[in-house]
Coordinates of C-alpha atoms and ligand atoms in Angstrom, one line a residue:
M1 CA 64.4 142.4 92.0
S2 CA 61.2 142.1 90.6
A3 CA 59.4 139.2 89.6
L4 CA 60.8 139.5 86.0
G5 CA 64.5 140.7 86.9
V6 CA 67.5 138.5 86.2
E7 CA 71.3 138.6 86.3
V8 CA 73.5 137.5 83.6
G9 CA 77.2 137.0 84.4
G10 CA 77.0 140.1 86.7
L11 CA 74.7 142.3 84.6
A12 CA 71.2 142.8 86.4
L13 CA 68.6 143.2 83.7
K14 CA 65.2 144.2 84.6
N15 CA 63.4 141.2 82.8
P16 CA 64.9 138.5 80.7
V17 CA 63.9 139.6 77.2
L18 CA 66.6 141.3 74.9
T19 CA 66.4 141.7 71.0
A20 CA 68.8 139.8 68.9
S21 CA 71.7 141.3 67.1
G22 CA 70.9 142.3 63.4
T23 CA 67.2 142.0 63.9
F24 CA 66.6 145.4 65.7
G25 CA 69.0 147.9 64.2
Y26 CA 70.3 150.0 66.9
G27 CA 67.3 150.0 68.9
L28 CA 66.4 153.6 67.6
E29 CA 64.3 152.2 64.7
Y30 CA 61.6 150.8 66.7
D31 CA 60.9 153.9 68.6
D32 CA 57.6 154.4 66.8
F33 CA 56.0 151.3 68.2
F34 CA 57.3 151.2 71.8
D35 CA 59.5 152.6 74.4
V36 CA 62.6 150.0 74.1
A37 CA 64.1 150.8 77.6
E38 CA 61.1 148.6 78.6
L39 CA 62.9 145.6 77.4
G40 CA 66.1 143.7 79.4
G41 CA 68.1 145.0 76.6
I42 CA 68.9 145.4 73.0
C43 CA 72.0 143.7 71.2
T44 CA 72.9 146.1 68.5
K45 CA 73.4 145.3 64.9
G46 CA 77.1 143.8 64.5
L47 CA 79.6 146.5 64.8
S48 CA 82.9 146.4 63.0
L49 CA 85.8 148.9 63.2
E50 CA 84.9 150.6 59.7
P51 CA 81.5 151.1 58.3
R52 CA 80.4 148.4 56.0
L53 CA 77.7 148.4 53.0
G54 CA 77.4 144.6 53.1
N55 CA 76.3 142.2 50.2
P56 CA 74.5 143.3 47.2
P57 CA 70.7 142.5 46.9
V58 CA 68.9 140.2 47.1
R59 CA 69.8 139.9 50.8
V60 CA 66.9 138.2 52.5
C61 CA 64.0 135.6 51.4
E62 CA 61.2 134.0 53.2
T63 CA 61.3 129.9 53.8
P64 CA 58.6 128.0 55.4
S65 CA 58.8 129.1 59.2
G66 CA 61.8 131.0 58.8
M67 CA 64.1 133.2 56.7
L68 CA 67.6 133.3 54.9
N69 CA 69.5 136.4 55.3
A70 CA 73.2 137.3 53.6
I71 CA 73.2 141.0 54.9
G72 CA 76.9 140.8 54.8
L73 CA 77.1 142.5 58.3
A74 CA 76.3 145.9 56.9
N75 CA 76.7 148.5 59.9
V76 CA 77.5 152.0 60.4
G77 CA 80.9 151.2 62.1
V78 CA 81.8 151.7 65.8
E79 CA 82.6 155.3 65.4
R80 CA 79.3 156.3 64.1
F81 CA 77.6 154.2 66.5
C82 CA 79.3 155.8 69.5
V83 CA 78.7 159.3 68.3
D84 CA 75.1 159.2 66.4
K85 CA 73.4 156.2 68.4
L86 CA 74.8 155.4 71.5
P87 CA 74.0 158.9 73.2
V88 CA 70.4 158.5 72.4
L89 CA 70.1 155.1 73.6
R90 CA 72.1 156.1 77.0
A91 CA 69.7 159.1 77.5
R92 CA 66.7 156.8 77.2
G93 CA 68.1 154.5 79.7
V94 CA 68.4 151.5 77.5
T95 CA 70.4 148.4 78.4
V96 CA 72.8 148.1 75.5
I97 CA 74.9 145.0 74.5
A98 CA 77.2 145.9 71.7
N99 CA 77.5 143.1 69.4
I100 CA 81.1 143.4 67.7
F101 CA 83.0 141.3 64.9
A102 CA 86.4 141.4 63.1
S103 CA 88.4 139.3 61.2
S104 CA 91.5 139.3 63.6
V105 CA 91.8 139.2 67.3
E106 CA 93.3 142.8 67.2
G107 CA 90.3 144.1 65.3
F108 CA 88.1 142.7 68.1
V109 CA 90.1 144.4 70.7
A110 CA 90.5 147.8 68.7
I111 CA 86.4 147.8 68.8
T112 CA 86.2 147.0 72.4
E113 CA 88.7 149.7 73.1
R114 CA 86.8 152.4 71.3
L115 CA 83.4 151.3 73.2
E116 CA 85.3 151.4 76.4
A117 CA 85.7 155.1 76.1
E118 CA 81.7 155.4 76.2
A119 CA 79.1 155.1 79.0
G120 CA 76.3 153.5 78.2
V121 CA 77.3 150.1 77.0
H122 CA 76.5 147.4 79.4
A123 CA 78.2 144.3 77.7
V124 CA 80.0 143.4 74.9
E125 CA 78.7 140.2 72.7
L126 CA 81.5 138.8 70.5
N127 CA 80.1 137.3 67.1
V128 CA 82.8 134.8 66.6
S129 CA 80.9 133.2 63.2
C130 CA 83.1 135.4 61.3
P131 CA 86.4 134.2 59.4
N132 CA 89.5 134.9 60.9
V133 CA 91.7 136.0 58.1
T134 CA 95.0 135.5 59.9
H135 CA 94.0 131.9 60.2
G136 CA 93.3 130.9 56.8
G137 CA 89.5 132.0 57.3
I138 CA 88.5 129.5 59.6
E139 CA 85.7 130.9 61.7
F140 CA 86.8 131.8 65.3
G141 CA 83.5 130.0 66.6
R142 CA 84.1 126.8 65.2
D143 CA 87.8 126.3 66.9
P144 CA 88.1 126.1 70.7
K145 CA 91.6 127.7 70.7
L146 CA 90.9 130.7 68.3
A147 CA 87.2 131.4 70.2
A148 CA 89.6 131.3 73.5
Q149 CA 92.1 133.6 72.1
V150 CA 89.6 136.4 71.1
T151 CA 87.5 136.0 74.3
A152 CA 90.8 136.4 76.4
A153 CA 92.1 139.3 74.4
V154 CA 88.6 141.1 74.8
R155 CA 88.4 140.2 78.4
R156 CA 91.7 142.1 79.0
A157 CA 90.4 145.2 77.1
T158 CA 87.2 145.7 78.8
R159 CA 85.9 145.8 82.3
R160 CA 82.3 145.3 81.2
P161 CA 81.0 141.7 81.0
V162 CA 82.0 139.7 77.8
W163 CA 79.2 137.6 76.1
V164 CA 80.4 135.1 73.5
K165 CA 77.8 134.2 70.7
M166 CA 78.1 130.5 69.7
S167 CA 78.2 129.5 66.2
P168 CA 75.9 126.1 66.2
E169 CA 78.1 124.9 63.2
A170 CA 81.0 124.1 65.2
G171 CA 82.3 120.6 65.5
D172 CA 82.4 120.5 69.1
L173 CA 80.3 123.2 70.7
A174 CA 80.7 121.9 74.2
A175 CA 84.6 122.3 73.7
V176 CA 84.3 125.7 72.2
A177 CA 82.0 126.7 74.9
R178 CA 84.3 125.5 77.7
A179 CA 87.2 127.1 76.1
C180 CA 85.4 130.6 76.2
E181 CA 84.6 129.9 79.7
D182 CA 88.0 129.4 80.7
A183 CA 89.2 132.5 78.6
G184 CA 87.0 134.5 80.9
A185 CA 83.7 134.7 79.2
D186 CA 80.9 136.1 81.4
A187 CA 78.0 134.5 79.5
L188 CA 77.4 132.3 76.2
T189 CA 74.9 133.4 73.9
A190 CA 73.4 130.7 71.5
I191 CA 72.5 130.4 68.8
N192 CA 73.8 132.3 65.6
T193 CA 72.0 131.3 62.5
I194 CA 72.7 128.1 60.7
R195 CA 73.7 128.3 56.6
G196 CA 71.1 127.6 54.3
M197 CA 70.0 128.1 50.7
A198 CA 67.1 128.6 48.5
I199 CA 66.6 128.2 44.7
D200 CA 63.5 129.7 42.6
P201 CA 62.5 126.7 40.2
E202 CA 60.7 129.5 37.9
T203 CA 63.8 131.1 37.2
R204 CA 66.2 128.5 38.1
S205 CA 68.4 131.0 39.9
V206 CA 69.6 131.1 43.6
R207 CA 67.4 133.3 45.8
L208 CA 70.0 135.0 47.5
A209 CA 72.8 137.0 45.7
N210 CA 75.3 135.7 48.1
R211 CA 74.1 132.1 47.2
T212 CA 74.0 131.1 50.9
G213 CA 72.5 132.9 54.0
G214 CA 71.9 132.5 57.5
F215 CA 68.8 130.5 58.4
S216 CA 66.7 131.9 61.2
G217 CA 63.0 132.1 62.4
P218 CA 60.5 129.5 64.4
A219 CA 61.8 126.5 62.2
L220 CA 65.2 127.0 64.1
R221 CA 63.5 126.8 67.7
P222 CA 63.9 123.0 68.6
V223 CA 67.6 123.1 67.3
A224 CA 68.4 126.1 69.4
L225 CA 66.7 124.5 72.5
R226 CA 68.5 121.3 72.3
I227 CA 71.8 123.5 71.7
V228 CA 71.2 125.9 74.8
W229 CA 70.2 122.5 76.9
D230 CA 73.7 121.1 76.1
L231 CA 75.6 124.2 76.7
V232 CA 73.6 124.7 80.1
S233 CA 75.3 121.5 81.4
A234 CA 78.7 122.0 79.8
V235 CA 79.7 125.6 81.6
K236 CA 79.0 127.1 84.9
I237 CA 78.4 130.4 83.3
P238 CA 74.9 131.7 82.1
V239 CA 73.6 130.9 78.6
V240 CA 71.4 133.5 76.9
A241 CA 69.2 131.9 74.4
I242 CA 68.4 132.8 70.9
G243 CA 66.6 130.9 68.3
G244 CA 62.9 131.2 67.0
I245 CA 61.7 133.1 70.1
G246 CA 58.6 134.9 69.4
T247 CA 56.3 134.6 72.5
A248 CA 56.3 134.2 76.1
R249 CA 55.7 130.4 75.6
D250 CA 58.9 130.2 73.5
A251 CA 60.9 132.1 76.0
L252 CA 59.4 129.9 78.8
E253 CA 60.8 126.7 76.8
F254 CA 64.4 128.1 77.1
L255 CA 64.2 129.5 80.4
L256 CA 63.1 126.1 81.9
A257 CA 65.9 124.6 79.9
G258 CA 68.2 126.5 81.9
A259 CA 68.7 129.9 79.8
S260 CA 69.4 133.1 82.1
A261 CA 67.7 135.1 79.5
V262 CA 66.5 135.2 75.9
Q263 CA 67.0 137.1 72.6
V264 CA 63.8 137.8 70.2
G265 CA 65.3 137.8 66.6
T266 CA 63.3 137.3 63.3
A267 CA 59.9 137.7 65.2
S268 CA 60.7 141.3 65.5
F269 CA 60.5 141.3 61.4
V270 CA 56.9 139.9 61.7
D271 CA 55.8 141.9 64.8
P272 CA 57.7 145.0 65.8
L273 CA 56.3 144.6 69.3
A274 CA 57.0 141.0 69.6
A275 CA 60.0 141.5 72.1
K276 CA 57.5 143.7 74.2
K277 CA 54.5 141.1 74.2
V278 CA 57.1 138.5 75.4
V279 CA 57.8 140.6 78.7
E280 CA 54.1 141.2 79.1
G281 CA 53.3 137.2 78.4
L282 CA 56.2 136.2 81.1
A283 CA 54.7 138.8 83.5
R284 CA 51.3 137.3 83.3
Y285 CA 52.7 133.7 83.5
C286 CA 54.7 134.5 86.5
E287 CA 51.8 136.4 88.3
A288 CA 49.4 133.7 87.3
Q289 CA 51.7 130.7 88.6
G290 CA 52.9 132.8 91.5
V291 CA 56.7 132.5 90.8
S292 CA 59.5 134.6 89.6
V293 CA 61.4 134.2 86.5
R294 CA 64.7 133.3 88.6
E295 CA 62.5 130.3 89.9
L296 CA 61.8 129.0 86.7
I297 CA 65.3 128.8 85.2
G298 CA 66.4 125.4 84.8
G299 CA 63.0 124.1 86.2
V300 CA 62.1 121.6 83.5
R301 CA 60.9 118.5 85.1
S302 CA 61.9 114.9 83.7
P303 CA 59.5 113.0 81.6
Ligands
LIG1 C1 68.7 139.8 58.9 C2 69.4 139.3 60.1 C3 70.9 139.9 60.4 C4 71.5 139.4 61.5 N1 72.8 140.0 62.1 C5 73.6 139.4 62.9 C6 74.6 140.3 63.5 O1 75.0 141.4 62.7 N2 75.4 139.9 64.2 C7 75.2 138.6 65.0 O2 75.8 138.0 65.8 N3 73.8 138.0 64.9 C8 73.2 138.4 63.6 N4 71.9 137.7 63.4 C9 71.6 136.5 64.0 C10 70.6 136.6 65.0 O3 71.1 137.6 65.9 C11 70.3 135.4 65.8 O4 71.3 134.6 66.4 C12 69.4 134.5 64.7 O5 68.7 135.1 63.8 C13 68.5 133.5 65.5 O6 67.6 134.0 66.3 P1 66.0 134.1 65.5 O7 65.5 132.8 64.9 O8 65.1 134.5 66.6 O9 66.2 135.1 64.5 C14 71.0 138.1 62.3 C15 70.1 137.7 62.1 C16 69.2 138.2 61.0 C17 67.8 137.4 60.5

């Protein structure tokens, strides 16, 4: 393994830098900028069983050091992903993490089963920050029992690593994390967005048509770091960090806190080369310090 190589729950990655779901399309959109196979991997836009148009505009707005989005999980659906996108990603040797979501356990299983028929998917990431219609609309990720149910059901439906993406809005996130670990998750990813909103005083109207949206970007980073730090001591499985990561220095904070890999999200909207630059910056750091990324993981020193 090279100085940058890491392993996340049985999956070997050439470097610890992935792109976060919903901020990098299906990977192919970034073709004009760089070869995405250079990354540790890409997490696809969230895939549902059927295609979705998502929410009406306005769906995004900028905030100081961040953004709000209420895309509404627009995506091409798992079938078109398998037919149109995956073969190209496979041919290019891209490590693909399929991010999936549904409003029932059966829905998660159906998407997983469809993906199971295809080569070229390296892991499945469960977006559990979505309402479970069969349990009164409570988000799977807020409740340890529901999170465990969906994890166990997907675990049974695939031979591939199962990653569960933590919602920072769960009351007792450590309990949700442990429930997912006990249910067979191979890794946790954290964090998803935090709900926020913005109002334009000129027009006196809410900025997003959906009124509220997911808050992401650099302003999220200290919160994400604290949550990743907590999760690393709550579970034995690896934690993949997400939240405001846009530079190698940001990535290093999370690796030192114990994350096994990182995902670059909103930063790709500011600079489409952000994820590639994080890889290059980590390579320079490791070279200068004479260390491997694996030696850095969890290596933060006490004050
Ligand atoms: C426009 C947009 C769309 C997103 N769509 C998804 C999605 O489909 N599934 C998912 O699990 N997370 C989604 N996310 C959350 C990101 O993957 C990530 O967890 C979050 O933005 C925090 O990371 P960041 O601050 O680096 O952007 C989305 C985020 C943004 C900004």
